[in-house]
Coordinates of C-alpha atoms in Angstrom, one line a residue:
R7 CA -11.0 9.8 -17.2
V8 CA -8.8 6.4 -16.9
A9 CA -6.3 4.9 -14.7
V10 CA -3.0 3.1 -16.1
E11 CA -0.5 0.5 -15.0
I12 CA 2.8 1.7 -13.8
L13 CA 4.8 -1.5 -15.6
I14 CA 3.6 -2.9 -19.0
P15 CA 4.0 -6.4 -19.8
C16 CA 4.9 -8.2 -22.9
R17 CA 1.6 -10.4 -22.7
S18 CA 3.1 -13.0 -24.4
C19 CA 5.5 -15.0 -22.0
A20 CA 4.5 -17.7 -20.0
R21 CA 3.8 -16.0 -17.3
C22 CA 2.0 -12.9 -18.9
L23 CA -0.4 -16.0 -20.2
A24 CA -0.3 -17.5 -16.9
G25 CA -1.5 -14.3 -15.1
N26 CA 1.0 -13.2 -13.8
Y27 CA 2.0 -10.2 -15.3
M28 CA 3.2 -8.2 -12.8
N29 CA 6.5 -10.2 -12.8
C30 CA 7.1 -10.6 -16.6
R31 CA 10.5 -11.2 -17.6
N32 CA 10.5 -8.1 -20.5
R33 CA 8.2 -5.9 -18.6
I34 CA 8.7 -2.5 -18.4
G35 CA 8.3 0.1 -15.8
S36 CA 8.6 0.5 -11.9
H37 CA 9.7 -2.9 -11.8
G38 CA 11.5 -3.8 -14.5
G39 CA 14.6 -2.9 -16.1
G40 CA 14.2 0.7 -17.2
N41 CA 14.1 2.1 -20.3
P42 CA 14.7 0.0 -23.0
P43 CA 16.2 1.1 -26.1
E44 CA 13.5 1.7 -28.3
R45 CA 11.4 3.5 -25.3
Q46 CA 14.7 5.8 -25.1
G47 CA 13.5 9.6 -25.6
R48 CA 9.6 8.2 -25.3
L49 CA 7.4 10.4 -22.8
T50 CA 7.2 7.4 -20.5
G51 CA 7.0 8.7 -17.3
G52 CA 4.6 10.5 -15.3
Y53 CA 5.9 14.2 -14.6
A54 CA 4.9 15.7 -18.0
E55 CA 1.7 16.8 -19.4
Y56 CA 1.9 13.8 -21.9
I57 CA 2.5 10.7 -21.1
D58 CA 3.0 8.1 -24.4
L59 CA 1.5 4.9 -24.3
H60 CA 2.3 1.5 -24.7
P61 CA 0.1 -0.7 -27.1
N62 CA 0.2 -3.2 -24.1
S63 CA -0.7 -0.7 -21.3
I64 CA -3.2 -1.9 -19.1
V65 CA -6.4 1.0 -19.2
H66 CA -8.9 0.6 -16.8
P67 CA -12.3 3.3 -17.1
M68 CA -12.6 5.9 -14.4
R69 CA -16.0 8.0 -13.8
G70 CA -15.0 11.1 -15.0
D71 CA -16.3 13.8 -12.3
I72 CA -14.0 12.3 -9.9
P73 CA -11.3 14.6 -9.3
A74 CA -8.1 14.1 -10.8
E75 CA -5.8 14.4 -7.2
I76 CA -8.5 11.5 -6.1
A77 CA -8.6 9.6 -9.2
V78 CA -4.8 8.5 -8.9
M79 CA -5.1 7.3 -5.3
Y80 CA -6.2 4.0 -6.9
N81 CA -2.3 3.6 -7.2
P82 CA -2.2 2.8 -3.4
L83 CA -5.8 1.8 -2.6
G84 CA -4.9 -0.8 -5.5
A85 CA -1.7 -1.9 -2.9
G86 CA -4.0 -1.9 0.4
V87 CA -6.9 -3.7 -1.8
R88 CA -4.6 -6.6 -2.9
W89 CA -2.2 -6.4 0.1
A90 CA -5.0 -7.3 3.1
L91 CA -7.7 -9.3 0.9
E92 CA -6.1 -11.1 -1.8
Y93 CA -3.0 -11.9 0.5
G94 CA -3.9 -11.6 3.9
G95 CA -7.4 -13.1 3.2
V96 CA -9.4 -9.7 5.1
H97 CA -13.0 -11.2 4.8
L98 CA -16.2 -10.8 7.1
G99 CA -15.1 -10.7 10.7
T100 CA -11.4 -10.5 10.4
N101 CA -9.6 -9.4 12.9
V102 CA -6.3 -7.4 11.6
L103 CA -3.7 -5.6 12.2
V104 CA -1.8 -2.9 10.0
M105 CA 1.6 -2.2 11.2
G106 CA 2.2 1.3 9.6
A107 CA 0.7 4.3 8.7
G108 CA 1.4 5.7 5.4
Q109 CA -0.8 6.1 2.4
R110 CA -0.7 2.4 2.1
G111 CA -1.8 1.5 5.4
L112 CA -4.3 3.6 5.5
A113 CA -5.4 1.8 2.4
A114 CA -4.8 -1.6 3.8
I115 CA -7.3 -0.1 6.5
L116 CA -10.0 1.6 4.4
A117 CA -10.5 -2.2 2.2
S118 CA -10.4 -4.2 5.5
R119 CA -13.0 -2.3 6.9
Y120 CA -14.8 -2.3 3.6
A121 CA -14.7 -6.2 3.6
G122 CA -16.5 -6.2 6.6
A123 CA -13.4 -7.0 9.1
G124 CA -14.1 -7.4 13.0
T125 CA -11.2 -5.4 14.6
I126 CA -8.9 -3.4 13.2
I127 CA -5.7 -2.3 14.7
A128 CA -3.0 0.6 13.4
T129 CA 0.4 0.7 14.1
G130 CA 2.4 4.6 14.0
L131 CA 4.9 6.2 15.6
T132 CA 4.8 9.7 17.6
R133 CA 5.4 11.7 14.5
D134 CA 2.7 10.0 13.2
A135 CA -0.3 11.3 15.3
N136 CA -2.6 12.5 12.4
K137 CA -2.2 9.7 10.3
L138 CA -3.1 7.7 12.9
E139 CA -6.5 9.6 13.9
L140 CA -6.9 9.5 10.0
A141 CA -6.7 5.7 10.5
K142 CA -10.0 5.7 12.7
E143 CA -12.0 7.9 10.4
F144 CA -10.6 4.7 8.0
G145 CA -12.2 2.3 9.9
A146 CA -9.4 1.2 12.0
D147 CA -10.9 1.0 15.9
Y148 CA -7.3 1.2 17.7
T149 CA -4.3 2.5 16.7
I150 CA -1.2 1.9 18.9
N151 CA 2.0 4.6 19.1
V152 CA 4.5 2.0 19.4
E153 CA 6.9 4.4 20.8
E154 CA 4.8 4.6 23.9
E155 CA 3.5 1.0 24.1
N156 CA 4.6 -2.6 23.5
T157 CA 2.5 -3.7 20.3
V158 CA 2.4 -7.1 20.9
E159 CA 1.2 -6.7 25.1
R160 CA -1.8 -4.3 23.6
V161 CA -2.6 -6.5 20.8
R162 CA -2.9 -9.5 23.0
E163 CA -5.0 -7.1 25.4
L164 CA -7.3 -5.9 22.8
T165 CA -7.8 -9.4 21.7
G166 CA -8.2 -11.2 24.6
G167 CA -4.4 -13.1 24.4
D168 CA -5.5 -14.4 21.1
G169 CA -3.6 -12.2 19.0
V170 CA -5.1 -11.0 15.3
D171 CA -5.8 -13.0 12.5
V172 CA -3.5 -11.4 9.6
V173 CA -0.9 -9.2 10.1
L174 CA -0.2 -6.6 7.2
D175 CA 3.7 -4.9 7.6
V176 CA 3.8 -2.2 5.3
T177 CA 6.6 0.1 8.0
P178 CA 9.8 1.1 5.4
M179 CA 13.4 -0.5 6.4
A180 CA 12.0 -1.2 10.2
Q181 CA 12.8 -4.5 11.7
Q182 CA 11.3 -4.5 14.4
P183 CA 7.7 -4.8 13.5
I184 CA 8.3 -8.4 11.8
R185 CA 9.6 -9.7 14.8
D186 CA 6.2 -8.3 16.4
A187 CA 3.8 -9.5 14.1
I188 CA 5.1 -12.8 14.6
E189 CA 4.5 -12.8 18.1
A190 CA 0.9 -11.0 17.4
V191 CA -0.5 -13.3 15.0
R192 CA -3.0 -16.1 16.7
W193 CA -2.0 -19.5 16.2
G194 CA -2.5 -20.8 12.0
G195 CA -2.8 -16.6 11.5
T196 CA -1.2 -15.2 7.7
I197 CA 1.3 -12.8 8.1
V198 CA 1.9 -10.5 5.0
L199 CA 5.1 -8.7 4.2
A200 CA 4.6 -5.3 2.0
G201 CA 7.3 -3.1 3.5
L202 CA 10.9 -3.4 2.1
K203 CA 13.7 -3.3 4.8
G204 CA 16.9 -2.6 2.6
H205 CA 18.3 -6.2 2.0
K206 CA 19.4 -6.2 5.1
P207 CA 19.3 -9.9 7.7
I208 CA 17.0 -10.0 10.0
E209 CA 17.5 -12.1 12.8
L210 CA 14.5 -14.4 13.4
V211 CA 13.1 -17.4 15.9
T212 CA 11.9 -19.3 12.6
D213 CA 10.7 -22.0 15.3
M214 CA 8.0 -19.8 16.0
L215 CA 6.6 -19.7 12.6
I216 CA 6.5 -23.6 12.4
N217 CA 5.3 -23.9 16.4
K218 CA 2.4 -21.3 15.3
A219 CA 2.0 -23.2 12.3
L220 CA 1.8 -19.4 10.3
T221 CA 1.5 -18.5 6.4
V222 CA 3.9 -16.0 5.6
K223 CA 3.6 -14.0 2.1
G224 CA 5.8 -11.6 0.9
A225 CA 2.9 -9.3 -1.2
F226 CA 4.6 -8.2 -5.0
S227 CA 3.0 -4.9 -7.1
V228 CA -0.7 -4.8 -7.9
D229 CA -2.7 -6.9 -10.6
A230 CA -5.8 -5.6 -12.5
A231 CA -8.2 -7.0 -10.2
G232 CA -6.8 -5.0 -7.3
Y233 CA -6.9 -2.1 -9.4
E234 CA -10.3 -2.7 -10.5
N235 CA -11.7 -3.0 -6.9
A236 CA -10.0 0.3 -6.0
I237 CA -11.4 2.3 -8.0
K238 CA -14.9 0.9 -7.5
L239 CA -13.9 1.9 -3.9
I240 CA -13.2 5.6 -5.4
E241 CA -16.5 6.2 -7.3
S242 CA -18.6 4.3 -4.3
G243 CA -18.0 7.4 -2.1
K244 CA -17.9 5.7 1.2
F245 CA -14.9 6.9 2.6
P246 CA -13.6 10.6 3.0
L247 CA -10.2 10.3 0.4
H248 CA -9.9 14.1 0.6
K249 CA -8.4 13.7 3.7
M250 CA -5.5 11.3 2.9
Q251 CA -5.1 14.2 0.3
T252 CA -2.5 16.5 1.7
H253 CA -0.5 18.1 -0.7
K254 CA -1.0 19.3 -4.8
Y255 CA 1.7 20.6 -7.0
G256 CA 2.9 21.1 -10.5
L257 CA 5.5 19.8 -12.9
D258 CA 7.8 23.0 -11.4
D259 CA 7.9 21.6 -7.4
V260 CA 8.3 17.4 -8.6
E261 CA 11.4 17.3 -6.5
H262 CA 9.8 19.0 -3.4
A263 CA 6.7 16.7 -4.0
I264 CA 8.8 13.9 -3.6
K265 CA 11.2 14.9 -0.6
L266 CA 8.0 15.9 0.8
L267 CA 6.5 12.3 0.3
A268 CA 9.9 10.9 1.7
G269 CA 9.5 13.2 5.2
E270 CA 12.7 15.0 4.3
V271 CA 11.2 18.3 4.6
P272 CA 11.4 19.7 8.2
G273 CA 8.1 21.3 9.1
E274 CA 6.1 19.5 6.5
E275 CA 3.9 16.0 6.6
G276 CA 2.6 14.7 3.6
I277 CA 0.2 11.4 3.1
H278 CA -0.6 11.8 -0.3
V279 CA 1.1 14.2 -2.2
A280 CA -0.6 14.8 -6.3
V281 CA 1.4 16.1 -9.2
M282 CA -0.3 17.9 -11.4
P283 CA 0.3 19.5 -14.8
G284 CA -0.7 22.9 -15.3
R285 CA -1.6 23.7 -12.0

C-alpha cells in the first residue's frame, strides 16, 4: 500500500530545490492552479477506481495490512504532526491548546501526546460533544465547550495563570479563536494559525503580540516528513484511529460524503469520511 501526496511539484524550480516544494510555482494539485492543459481528460482526482500518477508524484510506502479507511488518514494526521510538532515546536512537557475538534484538531492532539506534551487542552462547540470525548481518548487532558465556558479564563485556571506554551487554531471561519489564542498563550509562546477565515479582516490588538513577545506562524500544507511521520504513527497502532473513522461511502455517494464532512447533512455527524471505490 502507498500514500500519495495531494500536490505534485515540478522538482526543478528554486523553491523545490530548496526543499519548499509545497509552494512550488508550477505545482499541480489542491494548492496549485487546477488541471493544466497537458492533464485535461486524465484521471488526476481521487473519486475514481483508478488514478493516473504523474511522474513527479511523491509516493510513501505503507504496510499493506492496514485497512484502507485507516491508511488514508495519513493526510489529516500529517497536518496534525507538522502543524503541532514542526510549526508549534511541541515537545516533551509542552502545554498545548488545540482550538477546534475536527479531524485535524484531533490529529494535532494525538501528535502532541505522541511527542510527550504536558497538558493538552481542546476546544469545541456544543455540537462537538462526541469529538471532544474522542479528544480525551487521543490524549487531551481537558476539554472546553466554548459556548458554555470562557476559553481564556479556563486556560488560565488550568495553567496556574501562566497560559499555554503553544496554541494551534484549526477552526474554520471563526475569528474569536484568534483573539482568544493571543490571550491564552503565555509570554514568549507560539501561536500556529491553520484555520482559514474566508479572507475576512480581523481586528487585533497587535500591541499584545509585541508586549508578550509572541511568535505567530501560518501553517501551510504538509510536507514529505509530515506524511512519513504520520504513517509511522498509523503503523504504530498506539491510538484508536478507527474511532475517528466514522463513515465509508462508495463512488455513487461522493456528494453526500462531502456534504456530511462539511456538516451540511442534518442529523448526521462525521469526523473522518472515506470514499472507497467498489464499496
